[in-house]
Coordinates of C-alpha atoms in Angstrom, one line a residue:
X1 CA -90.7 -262.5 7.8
X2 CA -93.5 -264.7 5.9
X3 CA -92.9 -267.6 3.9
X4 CA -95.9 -267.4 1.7
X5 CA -95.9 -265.4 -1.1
X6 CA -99.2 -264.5 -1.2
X7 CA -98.4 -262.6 2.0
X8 CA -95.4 -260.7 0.5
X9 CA -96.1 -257.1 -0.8
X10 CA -94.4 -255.9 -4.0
X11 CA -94.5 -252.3 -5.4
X12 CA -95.8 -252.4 -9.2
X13 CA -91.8 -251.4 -10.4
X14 CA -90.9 -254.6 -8.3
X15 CA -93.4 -256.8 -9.8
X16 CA -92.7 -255.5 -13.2
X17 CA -89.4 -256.6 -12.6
X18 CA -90.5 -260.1 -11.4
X19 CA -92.4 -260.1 -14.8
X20 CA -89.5 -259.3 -16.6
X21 CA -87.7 -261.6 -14.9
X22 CA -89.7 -264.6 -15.7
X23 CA -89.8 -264.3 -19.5
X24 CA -86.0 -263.8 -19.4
X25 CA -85.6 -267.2 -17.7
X26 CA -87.3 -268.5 -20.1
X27 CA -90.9 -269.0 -18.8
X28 CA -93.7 -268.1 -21.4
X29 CA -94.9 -264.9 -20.9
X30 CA -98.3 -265.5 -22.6
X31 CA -98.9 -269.0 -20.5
X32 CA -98.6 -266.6 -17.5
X33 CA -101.1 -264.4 -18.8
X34 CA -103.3 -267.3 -19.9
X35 CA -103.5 -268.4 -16.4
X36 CA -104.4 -264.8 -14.7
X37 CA -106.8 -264.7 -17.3
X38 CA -108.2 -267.8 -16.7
X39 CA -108.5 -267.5 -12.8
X40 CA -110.6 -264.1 -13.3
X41 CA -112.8 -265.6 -15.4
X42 CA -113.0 -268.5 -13.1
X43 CA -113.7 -265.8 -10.4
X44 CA -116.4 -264.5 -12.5
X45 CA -118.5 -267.3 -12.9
X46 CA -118.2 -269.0 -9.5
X47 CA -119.3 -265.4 -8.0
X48 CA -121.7 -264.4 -10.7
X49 CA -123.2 -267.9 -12.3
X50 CA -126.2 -265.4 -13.2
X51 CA -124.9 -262.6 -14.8
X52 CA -126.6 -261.4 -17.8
X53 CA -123.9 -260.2 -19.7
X54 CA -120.1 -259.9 -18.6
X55 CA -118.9 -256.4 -19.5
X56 CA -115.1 -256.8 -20.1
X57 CA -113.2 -253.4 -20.3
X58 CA -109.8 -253.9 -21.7
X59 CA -106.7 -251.2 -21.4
X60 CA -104.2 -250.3 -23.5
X61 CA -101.6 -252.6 -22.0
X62 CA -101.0 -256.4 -20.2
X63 CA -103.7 -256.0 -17.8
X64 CA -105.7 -255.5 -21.2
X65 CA -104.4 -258.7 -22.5
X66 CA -105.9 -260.3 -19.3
X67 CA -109.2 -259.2 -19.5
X68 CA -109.2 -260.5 -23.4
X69 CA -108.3 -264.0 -22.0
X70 CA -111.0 -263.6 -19.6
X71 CA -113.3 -262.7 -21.8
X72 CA -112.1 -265.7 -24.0
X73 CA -112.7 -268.3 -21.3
X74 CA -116.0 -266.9 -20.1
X75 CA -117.9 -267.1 -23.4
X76 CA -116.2 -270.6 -24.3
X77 CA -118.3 -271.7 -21.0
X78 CA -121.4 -270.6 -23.0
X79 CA -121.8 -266.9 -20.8
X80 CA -122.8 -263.8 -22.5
X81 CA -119.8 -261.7 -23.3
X82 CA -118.8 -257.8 -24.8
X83 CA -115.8 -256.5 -24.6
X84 CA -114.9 -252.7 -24.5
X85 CA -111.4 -251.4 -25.1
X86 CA -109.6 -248.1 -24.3
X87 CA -108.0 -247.1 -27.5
X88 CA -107.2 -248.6 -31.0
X89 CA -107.1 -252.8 -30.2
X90 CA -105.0 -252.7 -33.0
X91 CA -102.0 -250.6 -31.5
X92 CA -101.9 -253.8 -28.8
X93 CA -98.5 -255.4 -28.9
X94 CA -97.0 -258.7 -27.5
X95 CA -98.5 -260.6 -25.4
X96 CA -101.4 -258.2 -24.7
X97 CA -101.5 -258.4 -28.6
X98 CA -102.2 -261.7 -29.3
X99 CA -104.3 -262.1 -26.6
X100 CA -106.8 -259.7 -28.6
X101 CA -106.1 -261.9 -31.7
X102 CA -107.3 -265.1 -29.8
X103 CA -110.1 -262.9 -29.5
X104 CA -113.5 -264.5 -31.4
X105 CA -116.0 -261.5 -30.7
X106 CA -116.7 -258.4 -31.4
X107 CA -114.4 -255.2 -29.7
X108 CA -116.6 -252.1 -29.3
X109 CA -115.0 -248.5 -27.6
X110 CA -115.3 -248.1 -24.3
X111 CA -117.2 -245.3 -24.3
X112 CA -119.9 -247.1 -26.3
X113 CA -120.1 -249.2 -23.0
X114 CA -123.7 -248.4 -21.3
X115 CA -124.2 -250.3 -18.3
X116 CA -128.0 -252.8 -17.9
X117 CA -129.5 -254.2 -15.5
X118 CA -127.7 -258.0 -14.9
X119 CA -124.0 -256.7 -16.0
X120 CA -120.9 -257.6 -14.1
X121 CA -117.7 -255.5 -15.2
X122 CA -114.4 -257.1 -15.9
X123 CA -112.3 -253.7 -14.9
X124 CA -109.0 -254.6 -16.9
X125 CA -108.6 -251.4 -17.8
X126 CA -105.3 -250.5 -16.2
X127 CA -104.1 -252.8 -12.8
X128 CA -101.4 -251.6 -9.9
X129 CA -99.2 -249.7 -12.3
X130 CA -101.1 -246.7 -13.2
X131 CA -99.8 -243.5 -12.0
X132 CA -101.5 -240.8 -13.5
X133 CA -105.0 -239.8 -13.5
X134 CA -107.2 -241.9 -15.5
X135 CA -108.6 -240.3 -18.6
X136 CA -111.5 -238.7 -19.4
X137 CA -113.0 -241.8 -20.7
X138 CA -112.4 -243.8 -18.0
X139 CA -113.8 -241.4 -15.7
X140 CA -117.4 -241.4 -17.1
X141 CA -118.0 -245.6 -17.4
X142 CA -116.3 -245.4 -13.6
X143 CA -119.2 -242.7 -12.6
X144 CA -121.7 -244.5 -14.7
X145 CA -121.1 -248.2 -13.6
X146 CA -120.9 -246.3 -9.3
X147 CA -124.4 -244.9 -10.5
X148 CA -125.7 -248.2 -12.1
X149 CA -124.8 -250.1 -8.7
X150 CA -122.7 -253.3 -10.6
X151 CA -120.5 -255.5 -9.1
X152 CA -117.0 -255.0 -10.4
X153 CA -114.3 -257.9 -10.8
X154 CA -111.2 -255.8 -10.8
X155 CA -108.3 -257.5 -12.2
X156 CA -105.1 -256.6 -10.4
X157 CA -106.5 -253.6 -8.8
X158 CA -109.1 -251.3 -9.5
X159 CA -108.5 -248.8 -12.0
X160 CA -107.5 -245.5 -10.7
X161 CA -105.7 -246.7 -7.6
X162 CA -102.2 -245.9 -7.0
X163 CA -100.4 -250.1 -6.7
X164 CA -97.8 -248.1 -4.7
X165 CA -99.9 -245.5 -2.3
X166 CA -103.8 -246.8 -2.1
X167 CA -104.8 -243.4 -3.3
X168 CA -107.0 -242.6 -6.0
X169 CA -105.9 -241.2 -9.5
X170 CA -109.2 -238.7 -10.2
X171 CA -111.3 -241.6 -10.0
X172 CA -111.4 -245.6 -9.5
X173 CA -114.0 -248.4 -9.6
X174 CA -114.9 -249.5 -6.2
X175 CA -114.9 -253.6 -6.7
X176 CA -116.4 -256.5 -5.2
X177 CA -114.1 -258.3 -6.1
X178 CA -110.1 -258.4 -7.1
X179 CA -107.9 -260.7 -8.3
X180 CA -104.2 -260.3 -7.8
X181 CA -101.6 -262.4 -9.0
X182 CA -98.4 -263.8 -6.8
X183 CA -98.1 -261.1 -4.4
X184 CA -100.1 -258.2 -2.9
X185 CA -99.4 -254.2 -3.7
X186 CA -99.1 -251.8 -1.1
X187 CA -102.2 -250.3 -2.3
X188 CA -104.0 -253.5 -1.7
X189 CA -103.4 -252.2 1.9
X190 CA -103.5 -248.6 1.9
X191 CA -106.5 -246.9 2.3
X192 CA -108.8 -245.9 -0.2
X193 CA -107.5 -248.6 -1.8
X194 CA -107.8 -251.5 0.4
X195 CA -112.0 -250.3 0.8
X196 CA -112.3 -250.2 -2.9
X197 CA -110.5 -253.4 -3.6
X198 CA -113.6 -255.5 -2.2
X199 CA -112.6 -259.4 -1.3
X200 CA -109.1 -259.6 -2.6
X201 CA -108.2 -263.0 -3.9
X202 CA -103.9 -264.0 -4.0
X203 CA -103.9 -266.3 -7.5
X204 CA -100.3 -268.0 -8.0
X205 CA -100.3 -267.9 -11.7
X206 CA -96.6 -270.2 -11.9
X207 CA -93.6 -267.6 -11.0
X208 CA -91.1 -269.7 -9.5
X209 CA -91.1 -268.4 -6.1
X210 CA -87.4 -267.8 -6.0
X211 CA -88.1 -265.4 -8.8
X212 CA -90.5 -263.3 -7.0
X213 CA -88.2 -263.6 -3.9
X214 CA -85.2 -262.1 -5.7
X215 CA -87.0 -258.6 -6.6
X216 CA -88.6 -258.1 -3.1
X217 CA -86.4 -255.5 -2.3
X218 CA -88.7 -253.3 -0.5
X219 CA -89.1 -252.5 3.3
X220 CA -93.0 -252.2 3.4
X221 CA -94.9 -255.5 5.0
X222 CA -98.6 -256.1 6.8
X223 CA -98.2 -255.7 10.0
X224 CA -98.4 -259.4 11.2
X225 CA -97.2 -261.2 14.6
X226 CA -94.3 -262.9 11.8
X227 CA -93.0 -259.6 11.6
X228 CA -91.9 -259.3 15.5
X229 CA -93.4 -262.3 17.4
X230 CA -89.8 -263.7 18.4
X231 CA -89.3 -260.3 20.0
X232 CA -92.2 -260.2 22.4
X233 CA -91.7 -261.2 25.9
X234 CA -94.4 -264.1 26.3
X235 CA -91.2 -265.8 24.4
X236 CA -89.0 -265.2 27.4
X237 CA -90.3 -267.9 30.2
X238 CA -88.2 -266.5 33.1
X239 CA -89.9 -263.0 34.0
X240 CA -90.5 -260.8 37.0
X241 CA -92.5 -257.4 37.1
X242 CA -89.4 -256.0 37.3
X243 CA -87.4 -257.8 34.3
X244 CA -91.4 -256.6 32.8
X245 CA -89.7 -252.7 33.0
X246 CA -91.5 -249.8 34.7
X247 CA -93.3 -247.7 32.6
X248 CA -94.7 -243.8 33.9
X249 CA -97.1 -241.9 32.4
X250 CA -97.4 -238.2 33.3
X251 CA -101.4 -236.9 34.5
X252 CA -102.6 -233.9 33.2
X253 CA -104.1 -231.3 35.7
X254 CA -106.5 -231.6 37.9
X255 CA -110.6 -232.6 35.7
X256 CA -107.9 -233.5 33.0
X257 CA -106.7 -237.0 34.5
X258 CA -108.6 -239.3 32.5
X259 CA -106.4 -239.5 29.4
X260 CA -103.6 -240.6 31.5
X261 CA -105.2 -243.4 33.8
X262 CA -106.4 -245.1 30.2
X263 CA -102.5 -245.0 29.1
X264 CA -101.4 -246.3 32.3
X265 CA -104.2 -249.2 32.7
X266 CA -103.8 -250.2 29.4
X267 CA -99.8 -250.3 29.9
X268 CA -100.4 -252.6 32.7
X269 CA -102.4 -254.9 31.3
X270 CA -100.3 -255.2 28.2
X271 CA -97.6 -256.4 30.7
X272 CA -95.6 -253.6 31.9
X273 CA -94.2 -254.7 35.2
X274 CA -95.0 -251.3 36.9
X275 CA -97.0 -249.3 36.1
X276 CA -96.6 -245.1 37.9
X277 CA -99.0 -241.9 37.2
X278 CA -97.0 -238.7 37.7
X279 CA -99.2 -236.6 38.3
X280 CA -98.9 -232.6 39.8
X281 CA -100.4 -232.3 43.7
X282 CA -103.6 -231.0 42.3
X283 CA -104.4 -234.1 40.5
X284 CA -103.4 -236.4 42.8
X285 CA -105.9 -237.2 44.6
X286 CA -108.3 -237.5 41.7
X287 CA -106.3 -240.2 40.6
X288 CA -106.0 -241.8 43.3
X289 CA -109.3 -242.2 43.8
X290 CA -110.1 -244.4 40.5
X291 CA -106.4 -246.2 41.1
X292 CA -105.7 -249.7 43.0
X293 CA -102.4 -251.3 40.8
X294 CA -101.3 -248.1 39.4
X295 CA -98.9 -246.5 41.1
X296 CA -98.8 -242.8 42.5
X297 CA -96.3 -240.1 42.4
X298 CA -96.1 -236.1 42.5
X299 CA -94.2 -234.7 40.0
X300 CA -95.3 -231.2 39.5
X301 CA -92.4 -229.5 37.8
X302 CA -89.3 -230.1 35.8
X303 CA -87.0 -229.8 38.5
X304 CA -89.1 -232.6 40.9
X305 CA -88.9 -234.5 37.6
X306 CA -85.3 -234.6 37.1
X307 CA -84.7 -235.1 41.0
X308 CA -86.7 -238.6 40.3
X309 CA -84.8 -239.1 37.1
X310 CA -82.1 -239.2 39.3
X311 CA -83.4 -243.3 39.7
X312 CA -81.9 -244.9 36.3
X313 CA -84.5 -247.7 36.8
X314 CA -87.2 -245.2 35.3
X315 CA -86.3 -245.6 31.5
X316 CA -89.7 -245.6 29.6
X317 CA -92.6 -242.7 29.4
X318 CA -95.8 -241.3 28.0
X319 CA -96.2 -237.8 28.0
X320 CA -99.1 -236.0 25.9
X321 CA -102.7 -238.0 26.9
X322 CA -104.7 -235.2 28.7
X323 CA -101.2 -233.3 29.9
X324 CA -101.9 -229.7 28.2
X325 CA -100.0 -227.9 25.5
X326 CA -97.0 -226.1 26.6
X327 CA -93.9 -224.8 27.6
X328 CA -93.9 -228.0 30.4
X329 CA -94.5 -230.3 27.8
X330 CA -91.4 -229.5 25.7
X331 CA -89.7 -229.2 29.3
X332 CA -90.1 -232.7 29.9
X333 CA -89.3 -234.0 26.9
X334 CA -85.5 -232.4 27.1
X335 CA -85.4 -233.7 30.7
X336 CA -86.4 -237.3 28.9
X337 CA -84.4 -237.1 25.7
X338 CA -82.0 -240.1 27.2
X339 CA -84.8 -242.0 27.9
X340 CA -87.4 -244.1 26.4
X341 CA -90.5 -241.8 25.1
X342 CA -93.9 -241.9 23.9
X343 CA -95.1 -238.4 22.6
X344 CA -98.5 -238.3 22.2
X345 CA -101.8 -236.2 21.3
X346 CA -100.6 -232.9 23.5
X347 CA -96.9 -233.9 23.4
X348 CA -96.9 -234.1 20.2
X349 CA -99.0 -230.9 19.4
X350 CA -96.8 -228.9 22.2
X351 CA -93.3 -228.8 19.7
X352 CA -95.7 -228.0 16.4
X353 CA -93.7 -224.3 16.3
X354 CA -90.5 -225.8 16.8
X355 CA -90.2 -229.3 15.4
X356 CA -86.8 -229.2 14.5
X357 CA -86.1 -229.0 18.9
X358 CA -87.9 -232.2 19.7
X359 CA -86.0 -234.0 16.8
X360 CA -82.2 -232.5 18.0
X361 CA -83.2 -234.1 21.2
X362 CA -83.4 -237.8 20.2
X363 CA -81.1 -237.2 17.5
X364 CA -78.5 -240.3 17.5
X365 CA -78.4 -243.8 18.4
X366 CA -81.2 -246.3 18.7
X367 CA -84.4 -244.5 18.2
X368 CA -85.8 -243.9 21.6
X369 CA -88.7 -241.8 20.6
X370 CA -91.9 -242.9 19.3
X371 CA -94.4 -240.6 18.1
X372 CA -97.9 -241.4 17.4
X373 CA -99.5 -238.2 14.9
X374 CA -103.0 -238.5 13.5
X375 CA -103.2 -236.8 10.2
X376 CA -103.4 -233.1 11.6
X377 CA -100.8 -233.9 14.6
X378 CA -98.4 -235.3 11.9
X379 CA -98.9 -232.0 9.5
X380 CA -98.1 -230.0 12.6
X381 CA -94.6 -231.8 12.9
X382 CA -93.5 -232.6 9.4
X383 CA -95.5 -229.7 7.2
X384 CA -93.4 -229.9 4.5
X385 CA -94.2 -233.5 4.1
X386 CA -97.3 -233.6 4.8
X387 CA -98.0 -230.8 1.9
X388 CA -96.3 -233.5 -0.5
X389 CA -99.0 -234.8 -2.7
X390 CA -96.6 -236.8 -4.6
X391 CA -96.0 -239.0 -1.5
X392 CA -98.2 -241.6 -0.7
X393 CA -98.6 -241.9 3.4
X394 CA -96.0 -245.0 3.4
X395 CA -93.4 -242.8 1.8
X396 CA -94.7 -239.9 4.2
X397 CA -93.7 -241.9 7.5
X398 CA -90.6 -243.5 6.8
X399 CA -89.4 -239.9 5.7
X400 CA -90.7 -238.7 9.3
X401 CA -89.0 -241.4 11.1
X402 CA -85.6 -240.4 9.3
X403 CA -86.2 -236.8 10.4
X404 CA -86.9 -237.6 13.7
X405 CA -84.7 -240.7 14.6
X406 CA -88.3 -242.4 15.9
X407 CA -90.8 -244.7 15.5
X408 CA -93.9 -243.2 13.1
X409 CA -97.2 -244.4 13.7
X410 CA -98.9 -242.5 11.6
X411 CA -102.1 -243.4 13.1
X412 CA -105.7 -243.6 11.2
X413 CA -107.8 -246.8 8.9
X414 CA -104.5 -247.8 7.6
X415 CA -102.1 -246.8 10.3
X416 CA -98.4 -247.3 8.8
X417 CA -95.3 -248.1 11.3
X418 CA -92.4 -246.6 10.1
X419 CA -88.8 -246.9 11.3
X420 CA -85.4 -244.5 10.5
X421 CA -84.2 -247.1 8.6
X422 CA -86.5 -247.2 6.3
X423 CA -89.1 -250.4 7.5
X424 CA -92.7 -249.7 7.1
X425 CA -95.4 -251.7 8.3
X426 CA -99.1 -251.2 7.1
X427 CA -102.1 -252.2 9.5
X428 CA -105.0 -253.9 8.6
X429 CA -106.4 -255.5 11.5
X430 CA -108.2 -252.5 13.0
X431 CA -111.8 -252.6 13.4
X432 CA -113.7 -249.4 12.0
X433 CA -115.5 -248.9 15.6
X434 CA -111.6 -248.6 16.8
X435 CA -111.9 -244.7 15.9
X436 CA -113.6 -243.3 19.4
X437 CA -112.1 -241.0 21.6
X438 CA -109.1 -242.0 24.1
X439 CA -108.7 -244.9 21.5
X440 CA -104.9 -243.0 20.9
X441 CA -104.9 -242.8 25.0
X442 CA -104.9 -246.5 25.3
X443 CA -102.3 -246.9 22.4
X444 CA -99.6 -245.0 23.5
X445 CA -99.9 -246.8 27.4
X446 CA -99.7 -250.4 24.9
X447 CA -96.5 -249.2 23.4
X448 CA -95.0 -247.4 26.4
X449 CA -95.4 -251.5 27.8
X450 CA -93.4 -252.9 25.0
X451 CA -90.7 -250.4 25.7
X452 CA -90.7 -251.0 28.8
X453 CA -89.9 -254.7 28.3
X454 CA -87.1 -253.8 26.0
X455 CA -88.1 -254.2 22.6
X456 CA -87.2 -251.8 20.2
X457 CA -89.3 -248.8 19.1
X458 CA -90.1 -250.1 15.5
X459 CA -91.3 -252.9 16.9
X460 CA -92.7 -252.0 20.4
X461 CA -95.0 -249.7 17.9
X462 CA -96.0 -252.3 15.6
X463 CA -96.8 -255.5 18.2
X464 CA -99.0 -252.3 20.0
X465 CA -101.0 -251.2 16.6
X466 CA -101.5 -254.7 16.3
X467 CA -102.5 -255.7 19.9
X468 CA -104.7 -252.6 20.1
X469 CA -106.8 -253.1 17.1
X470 CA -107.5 -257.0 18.5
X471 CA -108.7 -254.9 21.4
X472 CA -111.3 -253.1 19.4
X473 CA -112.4 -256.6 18.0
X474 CA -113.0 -258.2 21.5
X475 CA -114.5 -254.7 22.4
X476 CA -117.1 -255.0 19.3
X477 CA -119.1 -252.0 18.2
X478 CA -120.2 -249.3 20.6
X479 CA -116.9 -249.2 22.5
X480 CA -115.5 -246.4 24.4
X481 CA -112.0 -246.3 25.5
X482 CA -113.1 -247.4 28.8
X483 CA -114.4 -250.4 26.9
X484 CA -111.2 -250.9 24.9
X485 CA -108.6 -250.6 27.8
X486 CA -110.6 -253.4 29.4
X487 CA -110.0 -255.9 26.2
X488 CA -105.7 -255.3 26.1
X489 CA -104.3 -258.3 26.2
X490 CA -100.6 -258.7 26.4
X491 CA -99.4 -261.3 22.9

């Protein structure tokens, strides 16, 4: 786990808490708010020395009370300031409150505010801990600032995203800039969220860090080597190929074979001692001729299949790139369910009418499944969840992997890791050229490696996410998945 706080992620109730927190230990609230309104309008000018005019919009509450400080501090360094509120200034109370009464200037309504050419907007409308659609109000200086084109300084977040999902609340200012305090928010992360939040800057604004510490209760984290880098293998300096696990991934038929060599290359080359294509007679040969360190085997029905299983050496598989929707799919997964499994694209796809059989088979135990659903895949599994607009997609996969005993990736811009326990992991290292197809092809063979080496799911799943998108940076723009399975590199 990290050491720095500005690395930590808090959910809005959690950093409310560390709030509270702080002034019960005695710490002056309103010194805290001085300095986050201080650093934004230190922000402001070191970004915008040239603005015309600094368009502060102020909320109702303490994110209000920041951009009042802000404002404060900008026009004391001689730039031009207004200052729009949402709502009666007067009904602001503590520290938010006298903020506004350290206020010099004028205080016009926010929906007096009409955006000229040379504004910046201070957005200190409403921060991470909105969770309702903004008003009316709000929504027409968002459009009208969007159709203006100004840069926005958001101050905690933009207003209208979700702190807790990323998602947008009817509508949200898309920032240049944003200035936390202490620690991130989930939707710092999350997408839309983490597009709209521009450059986001961490600002320590004096919480003693054993404060913040105490209320981090929550399982969610960025996806970052410090989450599972004393797990990986290059740790282990006594190895063999065969101590490096052997790993199959099953071919599809015969013109279908493509999906499956990309698993099984990429598996190799993330370190997987061995590396076998199962493949039916009819494909064989078409793998074989684009195959030179991959292995070879026929397997052509469940019954050669569990005659192989018969070899307890073979622990870890892929099934689903290329294989074909089906009765054999769901076949091969009950002859796997006390092994280690990948389900994937058509694996996945192949138990959409009867979920609830593919979870009863790695019910129990260590998770040994790990599913990797795009959006539609994942709605085809868990309906019910995915139907729940109240959950943001953090909340959606670690309820998945708690149905299913397995490893989530819930795959896409923002792909979240989720475990049964309850861990979540957000990604935020993939490039946007990562999105190609057979970029989930190469994916599922980088996990199916860990796996093989004996790390477990959660965290097979999350070094692979990670590993994968570093592929697509290598890769660059223009990839194809024959481009990106020749950039895996093992950690």
């Amino acid at each position: 786990m990290t050491d720095r706080l500005s690395e930590l992620l808090l959910t809005p109730a959690e950093m409310a808490a560390v709030d509270k927190a702080a002034a019960e230990s005695g710490i002056d609230s309103f010194a805290l708010m001085t300095s986050a309104g201080a650093a934004v309008a230190a922000a402001a000018m070191r970004l915008y020395p040239g603005a015309l005019r600094f368009a502060v919009l102020c909320g109702p509450g303490n994110n209000g009370g920041d951009g009042y400080v802000a404002a404060r501090f900008l026009a004391e360094s001689g730039a031009a300031v207004e200052v729009f509120q949402l709502g009666d200034p007067e009904r602001l109370k503590g520290d938010a409150g006298r903020a506004h009464a350290e206020w010099t200037g004028d205080v016009e309504p926010l929906e007096e505010y009409q955006p000229q050419d040379g504004d910046v907007v201070v957005d200190a409308l409403f921060g991470a801990g909105l969770s309702r659609d903004v008003p009316g109000e709000v929504e027409d200086v968002i459009s009208a600032v969007r159709w203006a084109d100004l840069p926005v300084i958001a101050v905690d977040l933009p207003s209208g995203i979700d702190g807790a999902t990323g998602e947008v609340l009817g509508a949200a200012f898309t920032a240049t800039q944003t200035i936390t305090f202490m620690t991130r928010k989930p939707g710092h992360l999350l997408m839309p969220g983490r597009e709209l939040c521009g450059a986001l800057d961490v600002i320590d604004i004096g919480i003693p860090a054993r404060i913040v510490r105490a209320h981090a209760g929550s399982d969610i984290a960025e996806n970052t080597p410090a989450q599972w880098a004393h797990l990986t293998p290059s740790a282990r300096l006594e190895t063999h190929k065969y101590k490096r696990g052997h790993l199959v991934v099953f071919s599809g038929s015969a013109g279908k074979t493509g999906a499956a060599r990309m698993s099984a290359i990429s598996g190799l080359k993330a370190g997987a001692g061995l590396v076998t294509i199962a493949a039916p007679a009819e494909a064989l040969a078409e793998n074989s001729a684009h195959l030179t360190a991959v292995m070879l085997r026929e397997i052509g029905d469940t019954e050669q299949l569990e005659e192989w299983l018969e070899d307890d050496r073979l622990q870890t598989f892929v099934l689903g790139p290329g294989f074909g929707i089906g009765e054999q799919a769901r076949d091969y997964a009950a002859a796997l369910s006390d092994r280690r499994l990948v389900l994937d694209a058509d694996g996945i796809t192949s138990f959409r009418q009867e979920p609830k059989r593919l979870f009863d088979l790695f019910a129990g135990g260590e998770p040994r499944l790990v599913l990797t659903p795009h959006d539609g895949e994942f709605a085809r599994l868990f309906p019910d969840i995915a139907a729940d607009t109240g959950l943001g997609k953090t909340a959606k996969a670690q309820m998945a992997a708690k149905r299913a005993n397995a490893a989530i990736v819930f795959k896409g811009a923002d792909t979240v890791i989720a475990a049964p326990d309850g861990r979540a992991l957000i990604n935020t290292n993939a490039p946007v050229w990562l999105a190609t197809a057979g970029s989930g092809d190469v994916l599922a063979g980088i996990i199916g490696a860990y796996l093989a080496q004996g790390l477990p799911a959660f965290e097979a799943a999350a070094i692979s996410v990670y590993l994968h998108s570093l592929a697509g940076q290598r890769a660059g723009k223009g990839l194809t998945a024959e481009d990106l399975t020749a950039h895996v590199l093992p950690f």
